[in-house]
Short mmCIF file of C-alpha atoms and ligand atoms in Angstrom, two decimals:
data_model
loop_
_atom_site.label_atom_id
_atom_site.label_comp_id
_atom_site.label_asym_id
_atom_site.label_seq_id
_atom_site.Cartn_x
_atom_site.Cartn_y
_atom_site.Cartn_z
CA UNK A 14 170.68 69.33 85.64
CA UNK A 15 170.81 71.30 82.67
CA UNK A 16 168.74 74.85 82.27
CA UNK A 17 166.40 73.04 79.59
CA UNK A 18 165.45 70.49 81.74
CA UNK A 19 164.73 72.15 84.21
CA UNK A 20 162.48 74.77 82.40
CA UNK A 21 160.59 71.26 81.07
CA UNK A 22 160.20 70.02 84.56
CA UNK A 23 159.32 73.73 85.81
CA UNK A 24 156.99 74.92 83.13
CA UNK A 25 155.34 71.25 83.15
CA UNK A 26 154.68 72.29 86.99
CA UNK A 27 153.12 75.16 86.16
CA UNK A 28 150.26 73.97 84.55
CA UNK A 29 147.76 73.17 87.23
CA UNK A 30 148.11 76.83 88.42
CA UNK A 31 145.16 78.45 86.16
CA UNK A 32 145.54 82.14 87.35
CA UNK A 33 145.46 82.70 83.66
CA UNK A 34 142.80 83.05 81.11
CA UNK A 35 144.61 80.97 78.89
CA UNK A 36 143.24 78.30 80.54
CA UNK A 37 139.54 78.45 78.79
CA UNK A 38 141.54 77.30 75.40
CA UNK A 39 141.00 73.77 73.93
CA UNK A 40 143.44 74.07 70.73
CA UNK A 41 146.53 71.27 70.85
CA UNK A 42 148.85 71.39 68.10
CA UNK A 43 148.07 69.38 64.54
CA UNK A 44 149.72 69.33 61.85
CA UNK A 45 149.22 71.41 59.09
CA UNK A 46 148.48 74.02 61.43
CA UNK A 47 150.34 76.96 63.70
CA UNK A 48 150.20 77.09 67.27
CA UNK A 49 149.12 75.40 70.13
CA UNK A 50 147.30 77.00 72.95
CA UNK A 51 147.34 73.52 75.11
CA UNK A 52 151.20 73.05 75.73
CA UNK A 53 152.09 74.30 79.15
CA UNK A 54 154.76 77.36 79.07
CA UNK A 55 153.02 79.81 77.94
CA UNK A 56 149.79 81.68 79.27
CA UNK A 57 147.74 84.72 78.66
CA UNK A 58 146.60 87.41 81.07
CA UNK A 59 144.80 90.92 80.90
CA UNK A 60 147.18 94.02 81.70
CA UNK A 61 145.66 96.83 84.38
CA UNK A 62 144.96 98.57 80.62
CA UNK A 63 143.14 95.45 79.28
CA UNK A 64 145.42 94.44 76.81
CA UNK A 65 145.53 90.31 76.72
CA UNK A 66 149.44 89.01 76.77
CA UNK A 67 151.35 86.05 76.64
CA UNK A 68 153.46 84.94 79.74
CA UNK A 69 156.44 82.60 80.12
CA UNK A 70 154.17 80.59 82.57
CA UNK A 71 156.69 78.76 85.21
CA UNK A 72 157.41 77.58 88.60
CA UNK A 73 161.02 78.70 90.76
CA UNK A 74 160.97 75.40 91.87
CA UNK A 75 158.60 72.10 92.16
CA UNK A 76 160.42 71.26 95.57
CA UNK A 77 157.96 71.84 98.42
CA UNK A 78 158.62 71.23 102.34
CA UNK A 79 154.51 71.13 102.60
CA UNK A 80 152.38 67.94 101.64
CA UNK A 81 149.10 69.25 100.24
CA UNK A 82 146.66 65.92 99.57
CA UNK A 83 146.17 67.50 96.11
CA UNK A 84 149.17 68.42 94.38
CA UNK A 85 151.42 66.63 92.48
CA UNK A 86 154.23 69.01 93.73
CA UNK A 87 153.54 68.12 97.28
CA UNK A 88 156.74 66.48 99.58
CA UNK A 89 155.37 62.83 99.54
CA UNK A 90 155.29 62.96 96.23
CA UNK A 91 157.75 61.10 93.86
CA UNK A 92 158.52 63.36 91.08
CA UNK A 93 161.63 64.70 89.56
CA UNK A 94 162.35 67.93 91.39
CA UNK A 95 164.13 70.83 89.91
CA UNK A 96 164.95 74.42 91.22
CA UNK A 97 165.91 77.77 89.25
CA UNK A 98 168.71 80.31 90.24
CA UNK A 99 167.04 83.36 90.10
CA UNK A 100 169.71 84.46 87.84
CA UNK A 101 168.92 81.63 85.29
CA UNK A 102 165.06 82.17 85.25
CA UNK A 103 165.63 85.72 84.65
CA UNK A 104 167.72 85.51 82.02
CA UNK A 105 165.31 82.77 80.50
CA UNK A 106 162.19 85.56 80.91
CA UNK A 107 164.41 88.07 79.41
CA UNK A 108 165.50 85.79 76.47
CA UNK A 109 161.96 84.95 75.12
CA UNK A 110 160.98 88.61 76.03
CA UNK A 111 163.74 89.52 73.73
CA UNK A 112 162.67 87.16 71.06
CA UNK A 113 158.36 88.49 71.28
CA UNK A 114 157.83 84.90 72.42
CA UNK A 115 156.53 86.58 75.85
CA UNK A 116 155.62 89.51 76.95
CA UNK A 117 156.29 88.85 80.45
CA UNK A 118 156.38 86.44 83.66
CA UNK A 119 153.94 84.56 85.59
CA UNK A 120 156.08 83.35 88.64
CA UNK A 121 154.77 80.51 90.83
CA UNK A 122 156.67 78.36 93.40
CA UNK A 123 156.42 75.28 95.84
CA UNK A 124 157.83 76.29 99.14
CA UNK A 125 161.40 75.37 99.61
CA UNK A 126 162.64 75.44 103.12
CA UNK A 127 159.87 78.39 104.22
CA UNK A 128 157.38 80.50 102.61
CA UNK A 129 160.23 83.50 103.60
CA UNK A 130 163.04 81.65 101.76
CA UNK A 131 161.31 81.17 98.89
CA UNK A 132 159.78 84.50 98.38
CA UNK A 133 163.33 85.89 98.70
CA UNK A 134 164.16 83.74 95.83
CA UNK A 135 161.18 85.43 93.92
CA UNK A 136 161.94 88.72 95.14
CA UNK A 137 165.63 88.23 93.69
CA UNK A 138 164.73 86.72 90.77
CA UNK A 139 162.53 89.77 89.66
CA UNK A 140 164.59 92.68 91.10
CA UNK A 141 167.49 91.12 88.57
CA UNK A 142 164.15 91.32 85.81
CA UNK A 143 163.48 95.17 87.03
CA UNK A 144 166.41 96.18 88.08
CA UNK A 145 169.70 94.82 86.06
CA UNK A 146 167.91 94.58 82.58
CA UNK A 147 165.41 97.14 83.44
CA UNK A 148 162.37 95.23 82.50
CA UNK A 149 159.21 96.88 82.42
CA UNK A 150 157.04 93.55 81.17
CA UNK A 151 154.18 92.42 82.86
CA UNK A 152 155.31 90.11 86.01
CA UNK A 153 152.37 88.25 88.03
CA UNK A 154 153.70 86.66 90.84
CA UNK A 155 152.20 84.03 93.56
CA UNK A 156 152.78 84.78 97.19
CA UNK A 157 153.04 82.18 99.29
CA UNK A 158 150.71 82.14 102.68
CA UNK A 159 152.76 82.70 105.74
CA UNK A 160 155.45 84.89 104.08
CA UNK A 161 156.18 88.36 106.05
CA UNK A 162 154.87 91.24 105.44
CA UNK A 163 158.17 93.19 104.41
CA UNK A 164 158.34 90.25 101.68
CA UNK A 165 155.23 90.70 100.77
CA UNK A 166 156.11 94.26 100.19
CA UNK A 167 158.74 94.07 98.21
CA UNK A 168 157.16 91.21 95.91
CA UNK A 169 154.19 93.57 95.18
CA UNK A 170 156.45 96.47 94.60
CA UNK A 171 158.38 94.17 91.88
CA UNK A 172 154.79 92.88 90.14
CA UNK A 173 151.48 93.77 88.46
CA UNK A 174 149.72 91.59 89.88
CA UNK A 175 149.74 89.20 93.33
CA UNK A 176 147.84 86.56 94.26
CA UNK A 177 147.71 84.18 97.07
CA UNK A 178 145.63 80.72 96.37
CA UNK A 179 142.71 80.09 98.45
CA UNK A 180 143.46 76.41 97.66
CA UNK A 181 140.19 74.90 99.03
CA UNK A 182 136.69 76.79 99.49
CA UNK A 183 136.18 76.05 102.93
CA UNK A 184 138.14 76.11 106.63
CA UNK A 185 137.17 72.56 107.17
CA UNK A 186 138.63 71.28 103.76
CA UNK A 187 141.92 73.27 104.04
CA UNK A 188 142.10 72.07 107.56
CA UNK A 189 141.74 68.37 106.10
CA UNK A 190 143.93 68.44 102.62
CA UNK A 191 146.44 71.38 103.41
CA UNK A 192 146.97 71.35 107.21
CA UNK A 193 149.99 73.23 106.79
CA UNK A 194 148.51 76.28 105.21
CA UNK A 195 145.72 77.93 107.58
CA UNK A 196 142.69 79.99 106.43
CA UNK A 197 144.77 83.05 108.50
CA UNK A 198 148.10 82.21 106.95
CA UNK A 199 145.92 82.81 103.60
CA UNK A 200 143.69 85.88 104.19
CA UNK A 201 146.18 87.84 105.87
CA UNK A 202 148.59 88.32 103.19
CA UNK A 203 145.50 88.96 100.78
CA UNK A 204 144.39 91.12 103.29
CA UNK A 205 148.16 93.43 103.23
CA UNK A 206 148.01 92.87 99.42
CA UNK A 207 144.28 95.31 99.06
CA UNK A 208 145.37 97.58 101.72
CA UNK A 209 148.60 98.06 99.71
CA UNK A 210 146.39 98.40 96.57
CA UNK A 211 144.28 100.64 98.36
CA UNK A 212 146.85 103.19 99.45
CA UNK A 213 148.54 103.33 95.89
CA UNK A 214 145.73 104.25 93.88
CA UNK A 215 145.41 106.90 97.05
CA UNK A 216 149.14 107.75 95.80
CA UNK A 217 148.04 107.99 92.15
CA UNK A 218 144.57 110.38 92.88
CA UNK A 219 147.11 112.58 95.08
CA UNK A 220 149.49 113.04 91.98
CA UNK A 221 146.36 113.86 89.13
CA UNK A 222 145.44 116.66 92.16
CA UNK A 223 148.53 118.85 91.57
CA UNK A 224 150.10 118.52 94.80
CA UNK A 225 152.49 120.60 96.89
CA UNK A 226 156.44 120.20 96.30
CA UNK A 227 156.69 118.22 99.67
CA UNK A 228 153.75 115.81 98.59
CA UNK A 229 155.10 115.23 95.01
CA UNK A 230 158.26 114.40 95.95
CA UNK A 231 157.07 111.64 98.31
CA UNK A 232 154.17 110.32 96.08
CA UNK A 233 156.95 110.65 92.93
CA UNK A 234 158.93 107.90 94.79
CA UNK A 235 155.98 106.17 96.11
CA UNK A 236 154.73 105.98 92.52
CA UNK A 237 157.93 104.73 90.85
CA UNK A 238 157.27 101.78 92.58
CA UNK A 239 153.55 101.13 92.32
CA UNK A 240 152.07 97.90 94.28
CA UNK A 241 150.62 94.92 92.17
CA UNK A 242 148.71 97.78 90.02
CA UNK A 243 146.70 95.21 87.81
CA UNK A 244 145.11 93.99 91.10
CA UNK A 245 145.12 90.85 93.08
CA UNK A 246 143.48 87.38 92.74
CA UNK A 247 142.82 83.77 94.02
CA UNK A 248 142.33 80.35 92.83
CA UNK A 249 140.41 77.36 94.24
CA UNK A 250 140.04 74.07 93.80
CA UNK A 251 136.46 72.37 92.73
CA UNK A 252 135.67 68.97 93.47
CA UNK A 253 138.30 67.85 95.75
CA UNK A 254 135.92 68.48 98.51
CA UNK A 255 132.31 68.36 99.18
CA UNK A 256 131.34 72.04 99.24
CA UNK A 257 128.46 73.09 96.85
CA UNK A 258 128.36 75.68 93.81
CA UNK A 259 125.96 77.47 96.07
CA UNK A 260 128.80 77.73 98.86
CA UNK A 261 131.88 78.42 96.54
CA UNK A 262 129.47 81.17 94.65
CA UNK A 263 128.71 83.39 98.03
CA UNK A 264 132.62 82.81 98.92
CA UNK A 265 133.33 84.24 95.31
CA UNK A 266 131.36 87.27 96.00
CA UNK A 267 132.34 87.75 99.20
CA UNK A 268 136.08 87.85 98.17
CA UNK A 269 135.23 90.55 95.43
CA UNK A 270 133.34 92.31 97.94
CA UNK A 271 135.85 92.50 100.93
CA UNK A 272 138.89 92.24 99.59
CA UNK A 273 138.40 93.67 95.96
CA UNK A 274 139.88 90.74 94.37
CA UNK A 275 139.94 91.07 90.15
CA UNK A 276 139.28 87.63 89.62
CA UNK A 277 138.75 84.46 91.20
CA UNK A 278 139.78 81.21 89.35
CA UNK A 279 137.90 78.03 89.60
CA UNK A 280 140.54 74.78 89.12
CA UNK A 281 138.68 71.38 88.78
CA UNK A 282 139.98 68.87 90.81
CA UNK A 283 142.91 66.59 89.20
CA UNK A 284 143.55 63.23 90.48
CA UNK A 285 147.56 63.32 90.51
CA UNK A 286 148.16 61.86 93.60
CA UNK A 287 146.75 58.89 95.18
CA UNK A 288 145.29 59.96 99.16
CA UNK A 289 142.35 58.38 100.98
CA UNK A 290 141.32 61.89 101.67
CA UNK A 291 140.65 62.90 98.03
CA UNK A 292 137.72 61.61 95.86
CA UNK A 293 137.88 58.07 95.05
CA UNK A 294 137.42 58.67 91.29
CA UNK A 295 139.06 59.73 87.87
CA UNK A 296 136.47 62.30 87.42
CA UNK A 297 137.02 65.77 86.47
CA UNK A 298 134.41 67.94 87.00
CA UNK A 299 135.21 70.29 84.22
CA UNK A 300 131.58 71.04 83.30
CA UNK A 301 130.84 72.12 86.89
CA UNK A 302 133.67 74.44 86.21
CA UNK A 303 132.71 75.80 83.37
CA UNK A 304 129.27 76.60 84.83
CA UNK A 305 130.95 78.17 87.32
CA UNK A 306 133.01 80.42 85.58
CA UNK A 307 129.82 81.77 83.37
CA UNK A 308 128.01 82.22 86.81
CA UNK A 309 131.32 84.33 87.87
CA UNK A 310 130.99 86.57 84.93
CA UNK A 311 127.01 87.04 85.15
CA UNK A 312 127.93 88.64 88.90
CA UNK A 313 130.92 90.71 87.61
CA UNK A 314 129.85 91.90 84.17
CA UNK A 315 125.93 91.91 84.70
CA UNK A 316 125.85 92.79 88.36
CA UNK A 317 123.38 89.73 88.56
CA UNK A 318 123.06 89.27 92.66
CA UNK A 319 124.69 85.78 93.92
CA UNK A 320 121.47 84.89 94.99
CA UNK A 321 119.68 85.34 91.95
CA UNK A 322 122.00 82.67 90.02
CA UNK A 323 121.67 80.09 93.39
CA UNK A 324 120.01 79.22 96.28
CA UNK A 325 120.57 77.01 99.19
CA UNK A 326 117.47 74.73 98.19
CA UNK A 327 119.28 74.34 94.64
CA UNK A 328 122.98 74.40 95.85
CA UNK A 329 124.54 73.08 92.18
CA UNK A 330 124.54 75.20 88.65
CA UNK A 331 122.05 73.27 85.93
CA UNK A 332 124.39 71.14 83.94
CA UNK A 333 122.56 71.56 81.08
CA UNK A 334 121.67 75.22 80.57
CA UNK A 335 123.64 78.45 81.43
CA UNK A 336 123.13 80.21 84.25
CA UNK A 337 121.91 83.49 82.21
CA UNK A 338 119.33 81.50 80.82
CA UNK A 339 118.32 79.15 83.79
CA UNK A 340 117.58 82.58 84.92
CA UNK A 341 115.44 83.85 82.31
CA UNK A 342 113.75 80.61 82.27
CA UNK A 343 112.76 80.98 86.24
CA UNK A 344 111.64 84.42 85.33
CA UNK A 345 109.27 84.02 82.34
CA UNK A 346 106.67 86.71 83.71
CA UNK A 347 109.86 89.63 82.97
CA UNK A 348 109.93 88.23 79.17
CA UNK A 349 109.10 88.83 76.22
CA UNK A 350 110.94 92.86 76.30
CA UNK A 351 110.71 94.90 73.44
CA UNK A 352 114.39 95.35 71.88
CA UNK A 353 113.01 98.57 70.74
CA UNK A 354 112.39 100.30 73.89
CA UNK A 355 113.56 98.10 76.87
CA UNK A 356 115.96 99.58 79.49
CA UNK A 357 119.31 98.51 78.45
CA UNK A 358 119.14 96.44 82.60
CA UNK A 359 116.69 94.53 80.58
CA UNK A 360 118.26 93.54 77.69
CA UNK A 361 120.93 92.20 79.27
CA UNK A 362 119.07 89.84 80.96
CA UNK A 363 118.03 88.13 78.03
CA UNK A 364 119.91 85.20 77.02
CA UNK A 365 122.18 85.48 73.98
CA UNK A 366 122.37 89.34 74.20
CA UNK A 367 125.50 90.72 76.11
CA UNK A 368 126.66 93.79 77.34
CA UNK A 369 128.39 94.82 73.82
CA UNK A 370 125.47 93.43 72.30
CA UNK A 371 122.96 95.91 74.53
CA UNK A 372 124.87 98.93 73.80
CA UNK A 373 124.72 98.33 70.29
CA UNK A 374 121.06 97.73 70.24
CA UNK A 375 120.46 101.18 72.49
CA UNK A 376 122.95 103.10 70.23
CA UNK A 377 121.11 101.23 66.44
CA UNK A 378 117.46 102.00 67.86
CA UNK A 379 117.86 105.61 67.98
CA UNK A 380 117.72 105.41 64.27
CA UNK A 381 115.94 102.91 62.70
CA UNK A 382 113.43 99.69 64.28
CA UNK A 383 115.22 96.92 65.05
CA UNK A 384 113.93 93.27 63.58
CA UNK A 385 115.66 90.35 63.57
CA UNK A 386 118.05 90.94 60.09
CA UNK A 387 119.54 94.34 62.24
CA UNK A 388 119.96 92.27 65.39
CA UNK A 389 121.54 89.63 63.61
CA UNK A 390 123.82 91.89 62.17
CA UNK A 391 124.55 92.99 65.66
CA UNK A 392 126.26 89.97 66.26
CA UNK A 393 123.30 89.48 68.81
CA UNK A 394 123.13 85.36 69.27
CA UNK A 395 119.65 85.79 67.50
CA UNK A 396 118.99 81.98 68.08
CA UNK A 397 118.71 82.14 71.66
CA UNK A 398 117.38 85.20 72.06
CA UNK A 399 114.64 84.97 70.22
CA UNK A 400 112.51 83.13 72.97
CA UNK A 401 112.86 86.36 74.94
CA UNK A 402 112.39 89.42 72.66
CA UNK A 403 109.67 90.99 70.49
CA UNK A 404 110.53 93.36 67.42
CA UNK A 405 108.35 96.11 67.35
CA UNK A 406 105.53 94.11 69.00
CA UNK A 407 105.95 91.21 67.22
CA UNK A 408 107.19 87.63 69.13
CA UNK A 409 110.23 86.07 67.64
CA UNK A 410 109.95 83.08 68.98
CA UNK A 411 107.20 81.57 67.40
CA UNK A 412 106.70 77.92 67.01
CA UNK A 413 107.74 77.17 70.47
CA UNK A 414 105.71 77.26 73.09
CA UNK A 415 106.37 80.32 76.02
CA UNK A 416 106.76 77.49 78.55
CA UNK A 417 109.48 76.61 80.90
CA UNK A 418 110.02 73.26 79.81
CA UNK A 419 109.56 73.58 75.86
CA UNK A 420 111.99 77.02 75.67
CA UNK A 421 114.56 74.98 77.88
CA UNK A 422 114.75 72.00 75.36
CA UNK A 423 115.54 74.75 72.95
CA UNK A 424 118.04 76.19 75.30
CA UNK A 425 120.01 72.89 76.61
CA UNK A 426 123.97 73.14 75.56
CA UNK A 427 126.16 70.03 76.71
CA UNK A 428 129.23 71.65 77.64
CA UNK A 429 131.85 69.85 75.69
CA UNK A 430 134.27 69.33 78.62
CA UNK A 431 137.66 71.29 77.67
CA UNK A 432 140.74 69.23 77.17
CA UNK A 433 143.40 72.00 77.47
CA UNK A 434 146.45 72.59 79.25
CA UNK A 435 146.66 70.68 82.62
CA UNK A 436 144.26 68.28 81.18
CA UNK A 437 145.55 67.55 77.55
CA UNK A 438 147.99 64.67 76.90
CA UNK A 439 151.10 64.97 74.67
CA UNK A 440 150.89 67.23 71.74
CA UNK A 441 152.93 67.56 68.60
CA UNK A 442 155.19 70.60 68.89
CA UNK A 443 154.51 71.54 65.03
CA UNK A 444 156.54 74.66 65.50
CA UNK A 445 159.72 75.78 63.46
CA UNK A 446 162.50 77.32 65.27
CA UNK A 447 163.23 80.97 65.33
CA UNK A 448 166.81 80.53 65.91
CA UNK A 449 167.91 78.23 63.22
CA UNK A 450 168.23 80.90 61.03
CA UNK A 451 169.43 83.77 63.35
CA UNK A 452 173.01 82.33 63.34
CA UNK A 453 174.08 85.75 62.04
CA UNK A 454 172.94 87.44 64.80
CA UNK A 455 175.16 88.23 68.05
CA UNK A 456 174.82 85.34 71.00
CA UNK A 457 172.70 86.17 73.68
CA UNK A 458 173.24 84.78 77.16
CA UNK A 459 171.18 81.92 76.86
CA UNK A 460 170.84 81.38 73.52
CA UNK A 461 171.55 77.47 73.53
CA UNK A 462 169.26 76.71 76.45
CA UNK A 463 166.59 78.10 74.05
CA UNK A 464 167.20 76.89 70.80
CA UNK A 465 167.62 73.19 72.30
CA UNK A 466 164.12 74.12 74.17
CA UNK A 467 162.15 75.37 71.05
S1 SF4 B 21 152.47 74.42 99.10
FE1 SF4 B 21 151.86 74.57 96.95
S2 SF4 B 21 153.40 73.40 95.83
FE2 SF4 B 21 153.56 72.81 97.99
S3 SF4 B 21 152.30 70.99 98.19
FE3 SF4 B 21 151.02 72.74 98.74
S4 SF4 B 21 150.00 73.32 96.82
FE4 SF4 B 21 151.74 72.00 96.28
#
């Protein structure tokens, strides 16, 4: 099989893995217009500096010795298989790299012959990246459960960031749909992964402290070859089992508690492969996703409790109105606040204004009162907010009554269910070719592999 198809088969692959915050975009290809953020390939990601970048977004192979109910990679499955050299793939990374498509690699695999095996794969794959073309890109990696912990060593030494998928939010479900993968065959490597984070950050606090010779030539080395520094995280799947938002919300918070995870990524439920285990249905519960990721950022961004967004008596997310404000709305007696004088804990709570959006209104108050033309100009969503605020004493949302029921019909947003990436069908490619008129330029290894693929 040629290099091309196999990076079609292998970046095709790679697009149920949403470790990526590409994955919120609904833009295919049209023409007339430039880019496409729905064909699989290509994802984006944060650096440990925050700076968003694009990844070559790809699988080392879609052979896999397990049989997971829901994946379309899994060994039962009839699909055509394909497997990098980790020579090849690097030298693909390195190509687009070279070109500004990417600015680095997220690396994901099925598990051929053993978790070991195919981490060495990985492991070879990027120390050719690191070591031979001395690429200092931003590499994300997958490890798989049950790999050792010397692998796991050396993978994190050779990445930004690791993560290990949680695959299913509960014991019982894993137990049922991926009996080869245990809950401890998970959580230990995740486990290694923190401690490893953990001890380098240690490494990093030693080095700003102006350490003796002895200690700065071991942290020196230590340093050169920091573990997963952008952090670790997890995926799980939604909707392939019967757990509750309520239930995958306290496991959420529990993983950011314990282990110190940066993220955890939600992953609606596909049907792409037929098992009497999984849901009988073509459903995708993308809005319960969605809901699920705002709750997500309500605990990590406005330190909003887990049990303030959910309880056990109301174990799913409102479909029809965001968690922030479903909030607000079961809190009436804490609203109207005063944008002029509220504690900035306050204004955050109130729906449409953010946490940019709060320190702008604490910084703009110091020197003039704010009404509704300065919050607009803000950028505060005025049209939502204005249920919840006064301006200098004065109610802003007049006209409706302060009641639960008339402020929600105000409040209601449909989500629009995203049709992006995993979920989009074919899209027009639209895009010209960077290499048709780079003839002049000297051949790269490569170079045909990627001007057939673009
Ligand atoms: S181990 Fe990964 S690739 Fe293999 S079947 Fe399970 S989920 Fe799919």
């Amino acid at each position: 099989m040629d290099l091309i198809a196999k990076l079609e088969i292998l970046a095709d692959a790679a697009k149920y893995d949403v470790a990526c915050t590409s994955s919120g975009a609904s833009r295919a290809a049209k023409r007339g217009a430039l880019g496409n953020s729905s064909s699989a390939g290509l994802c984006h990601s944060f650096t440990a500096d925050g700076r968003c970048i694009s990844l070559l977004k790809v699988l080392l192979t879609n052979e896999c010795v397990y049989d997971c109910a829901y994946c379309v990679n899994r060994r039962s499955n009839e699909v055509l298989r394909a497997c990098f050299e980790p020579r090849e793939l690097a030298d693909l990374t390195i190509q687009f790299y070279r070109r500004n498509y990417i600015e680095g690699l997220f690396l994901s695999s099925g598990v051929v012959k053993s978790p070991d095996y195919t981490t060495e794969l990985a492991i070879r794959t990027l120390t050719i990246l690191r070591e031979e073309y001395g690429f200092r890109g931003y590499i994300h990696a997958k490890a798989v459960p049950g790999t050792s912990p010397e692998l796991i060593d050396r993978l994190g030494r050779l990445s930004d960031r690791l993560s290990v998928n949680l695959e299913l939010p509960s014991r019982k479900s894993l137990d049922l749909l991926a009996p080869q993968k245990s809950r401890q065959r998970i959580l230990a490597p995740m486990r290694q992964i923190q401690q490893s984070i953990a001890e380098d950050a240690e490494t990093r606090a030693l080095v700003r402290k102006k350490p003796t010779f002895y200690q700065r030539k071991t942290t020196i080395a230590r340093k050169a070859e920091a573990f997963a520094p952008a952090g670790q995280s997890t995926q799980m799947i939604i909707g392939a089992t019967p757990e509750t938002d309520f239930q995958i919300l306290n496991l959420s918070a529990a993983l950011y508690r314990s282990l110190d995870l940066k993220r955890v990524f939600f992953s609606a439920y596909l049907p792409v492969s037929s098992d009497s285990r999984l849901p009988q249905t073509d459903g995708v519960q993308l809005n319960r996703e969605h809901r699920l990721y705002q709750a997500d950022w309500l605990m990590r961004f406005y330190r909003y409790d887990v049990a303030e967004l959910i309880d056990e008596k109301h174990p799913f997310l409102d479909a029809d109105v965001d968690p922030k404000a479903n909030w607000a709305l079961n809190h009436l007696e804490a609203f109207p606040v005063e944008v002029n004088a509220a504690p900035i804990e306050m204004l955050l709570r109130v729906p449409g204004i953010g946490p940019v959006g709060a320190r702008k209104i604490v910084r703009a108050r110091k020197t003039a009162t704010l009404r509704e033309p300065e919050l607009r100009k803000l950028g505060i969503a005025y049209k939502r907010a204005r249920y919840f605020i006064t301006c200098n004493g004065s109610y802003m949302g007049k006209g409706v009554p302060f009641t639960r029921e008339s402020m929600r019909a105000q409040l209601a947003s449909p989500i629009d269910g995203g049709r992006h990436g995993r979920r989009a069908g074919n899209v027009l490619p639209g895009q010209m070719s960077l290499f048709e008129p780079e003839a002049a330029q000297p051949a790269l290894p490569g170079s045909e592999v990627l001007a057939q693929w673009s």
